[in-house]
Coordinates of C-alpha atoms and ligand atoms in Angstrom, one line a residue:
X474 CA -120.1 286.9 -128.5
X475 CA -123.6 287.9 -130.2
X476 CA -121.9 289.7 -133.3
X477 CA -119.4 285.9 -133.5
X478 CA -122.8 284.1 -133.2
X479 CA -124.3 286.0 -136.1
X480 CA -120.9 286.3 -138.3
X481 CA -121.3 282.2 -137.9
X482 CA -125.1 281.8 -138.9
X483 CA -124.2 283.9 -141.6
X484 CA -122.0 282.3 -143.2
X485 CA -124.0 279.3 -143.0
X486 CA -126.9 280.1 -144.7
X487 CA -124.8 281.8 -147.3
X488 CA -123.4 278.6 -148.1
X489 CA -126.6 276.9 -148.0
X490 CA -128.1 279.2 -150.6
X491 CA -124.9 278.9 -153.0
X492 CA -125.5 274.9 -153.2
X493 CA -129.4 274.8 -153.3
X494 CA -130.8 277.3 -155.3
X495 CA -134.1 276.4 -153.9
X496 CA -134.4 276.9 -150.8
X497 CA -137.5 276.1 -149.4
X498 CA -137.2 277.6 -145.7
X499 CA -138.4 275.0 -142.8
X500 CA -141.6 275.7 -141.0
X501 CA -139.8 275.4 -137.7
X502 CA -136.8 277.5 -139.0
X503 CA -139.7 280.6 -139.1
X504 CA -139.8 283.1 -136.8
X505 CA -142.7 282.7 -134.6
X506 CA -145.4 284.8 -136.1
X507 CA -147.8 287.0 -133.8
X508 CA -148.0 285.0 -130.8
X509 CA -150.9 284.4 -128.7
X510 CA -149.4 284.5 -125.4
X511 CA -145.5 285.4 -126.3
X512 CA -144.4 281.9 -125.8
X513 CA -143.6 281.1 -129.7
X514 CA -146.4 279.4 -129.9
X515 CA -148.6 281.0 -133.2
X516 CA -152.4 281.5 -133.2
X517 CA -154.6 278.5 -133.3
X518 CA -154.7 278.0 -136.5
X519 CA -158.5 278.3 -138.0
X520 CA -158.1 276.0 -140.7
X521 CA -160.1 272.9 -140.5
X522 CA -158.6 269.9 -138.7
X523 CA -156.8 267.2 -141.5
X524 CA -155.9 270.5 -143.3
X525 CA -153.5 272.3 -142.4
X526 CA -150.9 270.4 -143.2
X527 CA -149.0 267.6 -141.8
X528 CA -147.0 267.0 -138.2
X529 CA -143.5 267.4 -140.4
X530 CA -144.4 269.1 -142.9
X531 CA -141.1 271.1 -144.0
X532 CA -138.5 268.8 -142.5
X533 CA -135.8 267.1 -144.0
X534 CA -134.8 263.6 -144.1
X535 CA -131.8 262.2 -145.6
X536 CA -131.9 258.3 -144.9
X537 CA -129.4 256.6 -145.0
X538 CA -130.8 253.4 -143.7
X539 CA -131.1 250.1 -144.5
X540 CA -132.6 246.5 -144.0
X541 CA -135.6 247.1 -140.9
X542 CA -134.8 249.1 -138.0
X543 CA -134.0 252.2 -140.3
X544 CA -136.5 252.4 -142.6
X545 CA -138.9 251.6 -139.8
X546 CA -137.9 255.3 -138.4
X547 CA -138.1 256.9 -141.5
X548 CA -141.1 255.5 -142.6
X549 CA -142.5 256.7 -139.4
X550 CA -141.1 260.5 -140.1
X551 CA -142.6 260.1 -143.8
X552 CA -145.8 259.2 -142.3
X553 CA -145.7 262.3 -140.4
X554 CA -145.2 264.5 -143.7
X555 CA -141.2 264.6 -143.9
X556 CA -139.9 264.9 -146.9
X557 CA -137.6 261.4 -146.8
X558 CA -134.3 261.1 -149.3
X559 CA -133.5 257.7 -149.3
X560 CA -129.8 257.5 -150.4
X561 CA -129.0 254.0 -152.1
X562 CA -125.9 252.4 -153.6
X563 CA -126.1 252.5 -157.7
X564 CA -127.5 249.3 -158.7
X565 CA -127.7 248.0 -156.0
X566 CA -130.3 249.9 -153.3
X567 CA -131.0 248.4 -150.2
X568 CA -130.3 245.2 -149.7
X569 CA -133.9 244.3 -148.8
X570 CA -135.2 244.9 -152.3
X571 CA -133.7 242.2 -153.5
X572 CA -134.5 239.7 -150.4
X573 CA -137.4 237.7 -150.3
X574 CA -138.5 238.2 -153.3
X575 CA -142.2 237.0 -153.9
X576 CA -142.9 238.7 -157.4
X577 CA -139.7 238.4 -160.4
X578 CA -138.1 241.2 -160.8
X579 CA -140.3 243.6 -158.6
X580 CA -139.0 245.0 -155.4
X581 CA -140.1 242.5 -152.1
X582 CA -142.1 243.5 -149.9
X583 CA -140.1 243.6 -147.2
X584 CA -138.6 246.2 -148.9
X585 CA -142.0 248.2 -149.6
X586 CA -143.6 247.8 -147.0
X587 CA -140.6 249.6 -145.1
X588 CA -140.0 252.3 -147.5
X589 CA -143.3 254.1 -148.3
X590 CA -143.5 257.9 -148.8
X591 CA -140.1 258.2 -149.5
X592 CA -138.1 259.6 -152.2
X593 CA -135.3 258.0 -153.6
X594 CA -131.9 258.7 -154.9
X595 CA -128.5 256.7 -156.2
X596 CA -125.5 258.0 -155.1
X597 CA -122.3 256.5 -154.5
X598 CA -121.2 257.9 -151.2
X599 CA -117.5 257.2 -151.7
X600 CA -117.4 258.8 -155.3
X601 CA -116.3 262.2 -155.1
X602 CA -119.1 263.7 -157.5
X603 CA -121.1 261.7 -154.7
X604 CA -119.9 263.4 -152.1
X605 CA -120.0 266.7 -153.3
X606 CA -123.6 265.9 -153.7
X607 CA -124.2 264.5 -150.3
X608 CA -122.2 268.1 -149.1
X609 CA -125.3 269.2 -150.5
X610 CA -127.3 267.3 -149.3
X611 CA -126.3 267.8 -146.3
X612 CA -126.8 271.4 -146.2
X613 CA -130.2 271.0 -147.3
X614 CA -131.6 268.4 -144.6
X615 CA -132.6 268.5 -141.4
X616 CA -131.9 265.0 -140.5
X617 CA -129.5 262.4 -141.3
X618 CA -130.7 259.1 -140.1
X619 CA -128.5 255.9 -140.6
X620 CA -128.4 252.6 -139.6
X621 CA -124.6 251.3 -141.1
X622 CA -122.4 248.5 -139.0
X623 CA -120.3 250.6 -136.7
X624 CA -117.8 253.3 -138.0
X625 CA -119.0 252.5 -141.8
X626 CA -120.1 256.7 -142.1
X627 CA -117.2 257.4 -140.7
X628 CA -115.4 255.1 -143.4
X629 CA -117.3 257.2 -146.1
X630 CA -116.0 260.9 -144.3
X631 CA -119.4 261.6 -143.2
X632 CA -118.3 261.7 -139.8
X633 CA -119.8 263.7 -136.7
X634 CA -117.4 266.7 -136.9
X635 CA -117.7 267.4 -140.8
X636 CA -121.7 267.2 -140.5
X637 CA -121.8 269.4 -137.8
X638 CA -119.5 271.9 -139.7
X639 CA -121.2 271.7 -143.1
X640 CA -124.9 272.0 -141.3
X641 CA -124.3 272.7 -137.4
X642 CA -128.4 272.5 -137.5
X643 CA -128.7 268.6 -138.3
X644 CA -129.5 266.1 -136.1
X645 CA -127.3 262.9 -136.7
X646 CA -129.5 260.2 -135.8
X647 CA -128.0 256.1 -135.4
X648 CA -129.1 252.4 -134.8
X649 CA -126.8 250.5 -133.4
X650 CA -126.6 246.7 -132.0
X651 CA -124.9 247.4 -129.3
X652 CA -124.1 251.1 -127.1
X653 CA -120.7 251.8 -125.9
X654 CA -119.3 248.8 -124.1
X655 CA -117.3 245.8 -125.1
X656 CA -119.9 244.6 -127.7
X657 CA -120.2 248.2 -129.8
X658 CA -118.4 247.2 -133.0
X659 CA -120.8 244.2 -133.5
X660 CA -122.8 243.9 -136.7
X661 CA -126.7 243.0 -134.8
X662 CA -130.0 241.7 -136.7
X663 CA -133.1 241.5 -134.8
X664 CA -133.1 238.1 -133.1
X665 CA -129.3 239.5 -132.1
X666 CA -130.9 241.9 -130.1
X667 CA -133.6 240.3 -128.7
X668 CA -131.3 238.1 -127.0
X669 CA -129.1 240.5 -125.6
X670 CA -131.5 242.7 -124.7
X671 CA -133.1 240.4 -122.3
X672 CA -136.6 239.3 -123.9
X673 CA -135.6 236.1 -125.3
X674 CA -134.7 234.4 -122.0
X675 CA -137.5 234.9 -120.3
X676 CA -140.4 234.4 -124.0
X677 CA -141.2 230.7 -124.1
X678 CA -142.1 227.5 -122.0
X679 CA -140.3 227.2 -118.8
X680 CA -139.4 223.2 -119.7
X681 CA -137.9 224.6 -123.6
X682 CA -135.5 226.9 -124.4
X683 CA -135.2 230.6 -125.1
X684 CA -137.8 231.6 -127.7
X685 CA -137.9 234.9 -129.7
X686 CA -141.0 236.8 -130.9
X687 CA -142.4 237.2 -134.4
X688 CA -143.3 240.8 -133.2
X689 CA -139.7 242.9 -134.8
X690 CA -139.0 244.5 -131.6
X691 CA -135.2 244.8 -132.0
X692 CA -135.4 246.6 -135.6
X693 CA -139.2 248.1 -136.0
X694 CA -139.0 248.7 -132.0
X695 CA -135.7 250.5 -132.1
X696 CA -136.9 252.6 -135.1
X697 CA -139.6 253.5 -133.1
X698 CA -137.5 254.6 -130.4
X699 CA -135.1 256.5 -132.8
X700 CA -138.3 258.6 -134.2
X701 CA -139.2 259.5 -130.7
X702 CA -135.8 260.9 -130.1
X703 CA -135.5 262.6 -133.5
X704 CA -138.7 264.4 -133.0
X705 CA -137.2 265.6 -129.5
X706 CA -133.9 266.0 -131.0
X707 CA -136.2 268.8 -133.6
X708 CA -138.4 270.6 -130.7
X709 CA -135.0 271.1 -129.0
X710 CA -133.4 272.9 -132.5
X711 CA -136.0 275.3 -131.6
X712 CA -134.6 276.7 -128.8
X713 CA -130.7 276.0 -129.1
X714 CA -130.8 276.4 -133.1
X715 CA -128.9 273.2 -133.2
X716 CA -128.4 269.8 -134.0
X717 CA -127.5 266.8 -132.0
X718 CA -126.1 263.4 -132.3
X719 CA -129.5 260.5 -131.7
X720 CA -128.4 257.3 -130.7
X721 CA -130.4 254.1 -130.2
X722 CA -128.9 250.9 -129.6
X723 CA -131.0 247.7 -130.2
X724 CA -130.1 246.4 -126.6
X725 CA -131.8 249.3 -125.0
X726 CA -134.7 249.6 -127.1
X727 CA -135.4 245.7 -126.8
X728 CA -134.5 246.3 -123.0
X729 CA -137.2 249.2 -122.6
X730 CA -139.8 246.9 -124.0
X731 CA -139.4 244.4 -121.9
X732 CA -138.7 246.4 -118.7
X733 CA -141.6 244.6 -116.7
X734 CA -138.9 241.6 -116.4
X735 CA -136.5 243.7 -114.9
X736 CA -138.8 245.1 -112.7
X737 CA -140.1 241.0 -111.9
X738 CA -136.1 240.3 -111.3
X739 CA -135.7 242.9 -108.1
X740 CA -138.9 241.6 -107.1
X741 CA -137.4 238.4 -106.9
X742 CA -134.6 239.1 -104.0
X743 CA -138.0 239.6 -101.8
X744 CA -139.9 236.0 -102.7
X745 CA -141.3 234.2 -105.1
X746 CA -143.4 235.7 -108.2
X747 CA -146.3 234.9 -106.8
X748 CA -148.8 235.4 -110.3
X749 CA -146.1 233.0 -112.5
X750 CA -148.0 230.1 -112.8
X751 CA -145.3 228.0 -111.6
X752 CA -145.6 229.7 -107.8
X753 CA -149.0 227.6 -107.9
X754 CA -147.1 224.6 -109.5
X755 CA -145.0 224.7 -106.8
X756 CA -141.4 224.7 -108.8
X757 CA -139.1 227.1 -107.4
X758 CA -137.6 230.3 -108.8
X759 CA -133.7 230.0 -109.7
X760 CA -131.7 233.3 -109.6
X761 CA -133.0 234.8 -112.7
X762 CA -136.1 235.6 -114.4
X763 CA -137.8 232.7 -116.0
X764 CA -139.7 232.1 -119.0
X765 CA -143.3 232.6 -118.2
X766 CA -145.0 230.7 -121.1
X767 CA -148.4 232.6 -121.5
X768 CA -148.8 234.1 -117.9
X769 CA -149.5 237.7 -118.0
X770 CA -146.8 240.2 -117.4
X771 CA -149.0 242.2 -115.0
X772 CA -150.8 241.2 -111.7
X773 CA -153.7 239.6 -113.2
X774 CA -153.4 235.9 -114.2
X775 CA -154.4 235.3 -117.9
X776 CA -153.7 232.3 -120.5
X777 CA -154.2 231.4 -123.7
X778 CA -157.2 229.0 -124.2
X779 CA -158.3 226.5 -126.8
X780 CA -161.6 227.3 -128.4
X781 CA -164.5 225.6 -130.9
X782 CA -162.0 224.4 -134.1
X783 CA -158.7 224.1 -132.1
X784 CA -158.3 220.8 -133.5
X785 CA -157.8 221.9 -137.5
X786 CA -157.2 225.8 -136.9
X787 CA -154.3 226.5 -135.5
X788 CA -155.1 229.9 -134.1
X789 CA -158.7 228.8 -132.4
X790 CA -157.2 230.1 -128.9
X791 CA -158.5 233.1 -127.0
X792 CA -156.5 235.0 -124.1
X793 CA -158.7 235.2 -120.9
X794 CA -157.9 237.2 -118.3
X795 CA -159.2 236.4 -114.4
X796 CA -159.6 239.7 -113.9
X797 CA -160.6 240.4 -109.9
X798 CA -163.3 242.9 -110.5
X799 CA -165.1 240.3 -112.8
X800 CA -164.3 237.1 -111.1
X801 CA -167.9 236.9 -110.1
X802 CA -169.2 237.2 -113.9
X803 CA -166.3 234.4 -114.9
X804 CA -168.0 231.7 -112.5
X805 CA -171.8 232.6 -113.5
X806 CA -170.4 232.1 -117.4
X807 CA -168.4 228.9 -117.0
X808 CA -171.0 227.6 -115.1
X809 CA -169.4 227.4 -111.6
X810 CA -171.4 229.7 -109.6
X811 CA -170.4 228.2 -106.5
X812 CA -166.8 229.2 -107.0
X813 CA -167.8 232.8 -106.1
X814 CA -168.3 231.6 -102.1
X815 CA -166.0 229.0 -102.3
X816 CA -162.9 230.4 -100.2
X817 CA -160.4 228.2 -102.7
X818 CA -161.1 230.3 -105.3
X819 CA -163.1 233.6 -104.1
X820 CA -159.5 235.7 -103.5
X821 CA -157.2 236.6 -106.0
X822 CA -154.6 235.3 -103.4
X823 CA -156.4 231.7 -102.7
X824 CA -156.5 231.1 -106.6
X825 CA -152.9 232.3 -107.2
X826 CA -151.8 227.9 -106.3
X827 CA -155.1 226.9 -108.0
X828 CA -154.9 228.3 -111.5
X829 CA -153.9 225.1 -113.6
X830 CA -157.1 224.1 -112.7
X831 CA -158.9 227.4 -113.1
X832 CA -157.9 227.6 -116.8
X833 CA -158.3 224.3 -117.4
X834 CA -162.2 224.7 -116.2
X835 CA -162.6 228.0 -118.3
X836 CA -161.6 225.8 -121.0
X837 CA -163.7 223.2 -120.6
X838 CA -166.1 226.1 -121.5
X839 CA -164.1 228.1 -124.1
X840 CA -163.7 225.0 -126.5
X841 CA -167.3 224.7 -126.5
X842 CA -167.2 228.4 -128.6
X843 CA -165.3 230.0 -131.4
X844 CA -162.7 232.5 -130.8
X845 CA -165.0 235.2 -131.6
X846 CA -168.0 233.7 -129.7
X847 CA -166.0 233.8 -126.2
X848 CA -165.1 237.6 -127.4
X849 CA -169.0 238.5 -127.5
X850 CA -170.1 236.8 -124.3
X851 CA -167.2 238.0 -122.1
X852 CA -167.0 241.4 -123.1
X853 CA -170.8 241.9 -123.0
X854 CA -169.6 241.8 -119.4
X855 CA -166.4 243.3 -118.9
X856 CA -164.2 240.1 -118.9
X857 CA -161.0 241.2 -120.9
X858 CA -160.1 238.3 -124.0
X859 CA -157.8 238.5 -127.0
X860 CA -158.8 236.4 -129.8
X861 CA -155.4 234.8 -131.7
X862 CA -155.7 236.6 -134.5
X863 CA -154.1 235.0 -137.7
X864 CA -152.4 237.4 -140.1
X865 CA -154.9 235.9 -142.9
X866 CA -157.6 237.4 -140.7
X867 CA -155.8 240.7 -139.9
X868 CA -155.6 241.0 -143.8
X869 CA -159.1 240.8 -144.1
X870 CA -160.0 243.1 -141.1
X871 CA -162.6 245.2 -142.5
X872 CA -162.3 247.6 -139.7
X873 CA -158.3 247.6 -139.9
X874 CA -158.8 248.8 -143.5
X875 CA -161.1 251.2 -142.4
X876 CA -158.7 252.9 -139.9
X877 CA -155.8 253.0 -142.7
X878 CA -153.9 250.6 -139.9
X879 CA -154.0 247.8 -143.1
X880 CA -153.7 249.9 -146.4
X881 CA -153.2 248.5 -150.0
X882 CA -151.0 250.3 -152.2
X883 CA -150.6 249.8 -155.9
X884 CA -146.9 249.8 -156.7
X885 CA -145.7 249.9 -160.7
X886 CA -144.1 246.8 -160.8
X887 CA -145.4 244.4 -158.1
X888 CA -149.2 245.7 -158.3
X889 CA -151.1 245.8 -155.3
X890 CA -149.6 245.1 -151.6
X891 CA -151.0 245.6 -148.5
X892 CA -148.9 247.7 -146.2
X893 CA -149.3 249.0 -142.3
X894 CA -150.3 252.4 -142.3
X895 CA -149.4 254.8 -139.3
X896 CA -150.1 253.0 -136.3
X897 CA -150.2 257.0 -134.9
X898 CA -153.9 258.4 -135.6
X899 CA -153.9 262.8 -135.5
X900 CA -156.7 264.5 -135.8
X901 CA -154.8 267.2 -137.4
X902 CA -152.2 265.3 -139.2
X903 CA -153.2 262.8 -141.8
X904 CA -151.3 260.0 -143.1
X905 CA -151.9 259.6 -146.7
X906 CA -150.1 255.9 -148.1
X907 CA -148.0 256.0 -150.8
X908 CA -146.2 253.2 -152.6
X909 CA -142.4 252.8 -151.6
X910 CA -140.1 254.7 -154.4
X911 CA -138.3 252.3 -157.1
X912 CA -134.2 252.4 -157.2
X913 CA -133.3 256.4 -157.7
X914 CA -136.4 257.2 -159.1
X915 CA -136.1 260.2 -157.6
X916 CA -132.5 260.9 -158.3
X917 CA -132.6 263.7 -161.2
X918 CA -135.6 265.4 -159.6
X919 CA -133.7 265.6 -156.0
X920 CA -130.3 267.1 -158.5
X921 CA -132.5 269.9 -159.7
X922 CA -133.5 271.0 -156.0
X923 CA -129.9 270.6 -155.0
X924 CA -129.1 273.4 -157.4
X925 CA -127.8 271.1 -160.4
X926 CA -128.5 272.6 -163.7
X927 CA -129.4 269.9 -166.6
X928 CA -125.8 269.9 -168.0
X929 CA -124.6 269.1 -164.9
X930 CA -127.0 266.2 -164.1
X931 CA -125.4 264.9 -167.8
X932 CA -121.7 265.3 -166.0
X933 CA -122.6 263.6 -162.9
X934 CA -124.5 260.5 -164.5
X935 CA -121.4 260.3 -166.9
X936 CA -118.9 260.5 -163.8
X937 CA -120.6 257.1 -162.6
X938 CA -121.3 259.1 -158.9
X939 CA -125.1 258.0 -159.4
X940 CA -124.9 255.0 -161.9
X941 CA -124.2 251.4 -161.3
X942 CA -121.1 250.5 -163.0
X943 CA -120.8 248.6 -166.1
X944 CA -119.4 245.6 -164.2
X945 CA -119.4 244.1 -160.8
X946 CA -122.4 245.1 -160.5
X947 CA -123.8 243.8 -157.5
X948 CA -127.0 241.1 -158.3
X949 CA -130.2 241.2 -156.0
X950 CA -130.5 237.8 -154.2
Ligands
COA1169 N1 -122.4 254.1 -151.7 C1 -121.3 253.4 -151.4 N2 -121.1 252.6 -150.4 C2 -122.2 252.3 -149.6 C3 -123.4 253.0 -149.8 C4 -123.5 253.9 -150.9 N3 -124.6 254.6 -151.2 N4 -124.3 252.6 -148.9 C5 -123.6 251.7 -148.1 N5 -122.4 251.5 -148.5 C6 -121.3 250.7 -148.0 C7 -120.9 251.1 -146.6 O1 -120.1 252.3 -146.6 C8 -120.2 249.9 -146.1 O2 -118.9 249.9 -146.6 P1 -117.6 249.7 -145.6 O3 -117.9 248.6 -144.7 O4 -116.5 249.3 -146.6 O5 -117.3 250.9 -144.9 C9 -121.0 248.8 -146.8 O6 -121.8 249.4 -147.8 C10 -121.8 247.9 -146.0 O7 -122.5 248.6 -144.9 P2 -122.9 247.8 -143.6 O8 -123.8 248.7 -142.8 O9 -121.7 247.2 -143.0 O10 -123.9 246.6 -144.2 P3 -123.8 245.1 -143.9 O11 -124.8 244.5 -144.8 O12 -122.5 244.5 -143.9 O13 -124.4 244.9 -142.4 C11 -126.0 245.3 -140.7 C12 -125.8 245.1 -142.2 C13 -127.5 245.6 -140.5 C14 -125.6 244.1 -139.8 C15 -125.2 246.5 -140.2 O14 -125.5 247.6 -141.0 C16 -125.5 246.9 -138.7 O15 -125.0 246.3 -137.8 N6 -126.2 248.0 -138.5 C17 -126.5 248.6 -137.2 C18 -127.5 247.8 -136.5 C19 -128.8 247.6 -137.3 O16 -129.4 248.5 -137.7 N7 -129.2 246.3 -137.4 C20 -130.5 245.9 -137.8 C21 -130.7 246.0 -139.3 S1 -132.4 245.7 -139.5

């Protein structure tokens, strides 16, 4: 069994090494050096944190993603120091370079602002130069991340079984709308998935209708998720030396994000939600989970407030929490010191019918102060608030620039955009910015590690495998 295990490997690397002539072998692929304490884990490294290198370092990413919730994983994995091969169609690229389009004939920025720290390469995956070269490709990454409408890979012969033969060590990592069920051939966009994964119907007024967020949680969220599991799906290779098939479908991710309605539709078969505001309004709960308007998903009540300026800015609101602990500090502020005794409103539980009236007091108050005013005043005492930030006034953050959250990037075409950095700080992995890659930019340099000589870069750009063809070729919108 050992010697048919090792005939196997064999063979595999040997193929490897005839493709790519340079072969750059994976940190993780190393043998575990002297160990500290025989667990594979090497010696603290004595370097100085930010430099020895970067979380992913050494791994390989061949993206095949497209449009939001792709790119948002990949981005992510860049980020982290992967070295990300975005594959795009001649000519064409991803569709989202094309779509709205702020600056003529630059990439948008919904496309760059999706696609930084990447590396990227034309190929036409249904050409057969093209897929000789993903065969390559193949060989040489770690993981293959995609994001096409159901069965489309397998329409282009990358399917599950040839992968795993060509490179039995990559991971195979998918978005999909839908998992396995009666809705898993369906083509999903974000909003899709929001729906069907249960946030819209209970976002919004409870008098309107379903709403959906601004926040991308069905594409950026599901990326998100598919980074967490490709990570995982890597640690694993460690110990089993192989790959494994990632999949995340919108539903679920959107459904793990808003898991706290789930939980509040149980708690409904044993009474009313008592902290919806519309237990103290006295309406009655239907069968489902309603649409909460502003209350806060956990047990404190909070809402949003109008502050100094409502009346022209649009965003002069603050979120104020009732927190218990500082119920006493919230009367002394709004000036209703008596409402600490009062036994209306000195229990969470003999407030819970009153708070129309509570916020509307608070109110009363906040609208006599800015946004940023009620912030200094009620956290000088521990009373939690959210200003409503404006995306005008996140772009001018000077702390958020400070962090690298808010980073501008000068790009060769467009000039200067502002882009969000890793959300993820390390301490000893540190996200450097750079500007997304322009169409194949990257495609000769990527040939000459594959093992292509310069004569046969010449063959393959005159075979039309990694060119846009003369006609039909597809226009940006
Ligand atoms: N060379 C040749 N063909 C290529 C190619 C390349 N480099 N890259 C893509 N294509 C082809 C695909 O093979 C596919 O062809 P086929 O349908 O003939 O097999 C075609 O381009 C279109 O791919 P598809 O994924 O169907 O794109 P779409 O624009 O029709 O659909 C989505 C877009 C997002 C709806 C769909 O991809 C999807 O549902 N994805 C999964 C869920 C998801 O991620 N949604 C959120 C996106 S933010």
């Amino acid at each position: 069994m050992a010697t048919k295990k090792k005939t196997k490997a064999t063979k595999s690397r040997a193929a490897a090494k005839k493709s790519a002539k340079k072969v750059v072998r994976l940190a993780t692929k190393k043998p575990a050096a002297k160990t500290a304490n025989g667990n594979g884990v090497p010696r603290p490294s004595t370097k100085p944190y930010g430099q020895a290198g970067k979380a992913l370092d050494g791994v390989r990413v061949l993206d095949f993603t497209h449009v939001q919730s792709g790119p948002t994983c990949t981005q992510l994995l860049a980020y982290m120091g992967a070295d990300v091969i975005k594959v795009e169609r001649p000519g064409v690229g991803d569709i989202t370079r094309g779509q709205l389009r702020d600056v003529k004939g630059a990439d948008s920025l919904y496309f760059t602002m999706l696609n930084g720290n990447k590396r990227s390469i034309t190929i036409d995956s249904k050409h057969p130069k093209g897929k000789e070269i993903l065969a390559r490709l193949i060989k040489y990454c770690d993981v293959l991340v995609e994001n096409f409408a159901p069965g489309a890979l397998d329409r282009m012969g990358l399917t599950w079984d040839y992968i795993h033969k060509t490179n039995p060590r990559m991971i195979v990592a998918s978005v999909k709308g839908f998992g396995p069920g009666p809705y898993e051939d369906c083509k999903v966009y974000e909003n899709v998935a929001q729906c069907a994964g249960g946030s819209a119907s209970t976002t919004g007024f409870r008098e309107g209708p379903p709403l959906v967020t601004g926040a991308q949680i069905g594409d950026s969220g599901t990326g998100l998720h598919l980074a967490f599991g490709i990570v995982s799906a890597l640690y694993q290779r460690v110990r089993t030396g192989r790959g494994q098939k990632v999949l995340c479908a919108m539903q679920d991710g959107v459904l793990n994000l808003a898991r706290v309605k789930l939980r509040d539709q149980q708690r409904l078969k044993h009474g009313p939600l008592t902290e919806y505001s519309q237990y103290g309004e006295g309406v009655p709960f239907g069968k489902a989970v309603p649409r909460a308007g502003n209350d806060s998903g956990g047990g404190q009540p909070g809402w949003i407030l109008k502050c100094k300026g409502w009346e022209e800015d649009p965003d002069a609101y603050i979120y104020f929490i009732t927190q218990a602990p500082v119920w006493g500090a919230i009367c002394d502020i709004i000036g209703k010191p008596e409402w600490k005794t009062d036994p209306d409103y000195a229990t969470p539980p003999a407030r819970l019918p009153r708070l129309k009236h509570i916020f509307g007091t608070i109110e009363e108050w906040t609208k006599t102060k800015t946004k940023f005013e009620v912030m200094d005043i009620c956290n000088a005492v521990d009373i939690p608030v959210g200003p409503i930030l404006s995306m005008k006034e996140i772009a001018e953050e000077p702390s958020l620039r400070q962090t690298g959250t808010v980073v501008e990037v000068d790009h060769p075409t467009r000039g200067k955009y502002l882009t969000v950095g890793n959300p993820v700080k390390m301490s000893d992995s540190i996200t450097e910015v750079k500007r997304s890659p322009l169409l194949g930019e990257h495609t000769e340099e990527i040939l000459r590690l594959l093992g292509y000589s310069g004569r046969d870069v010449d063959d393959i750009k005159a075979s039309g495998a990694i060119t846009a063809p003369e006609k039909g070729q597809a226009q940006a919108a």
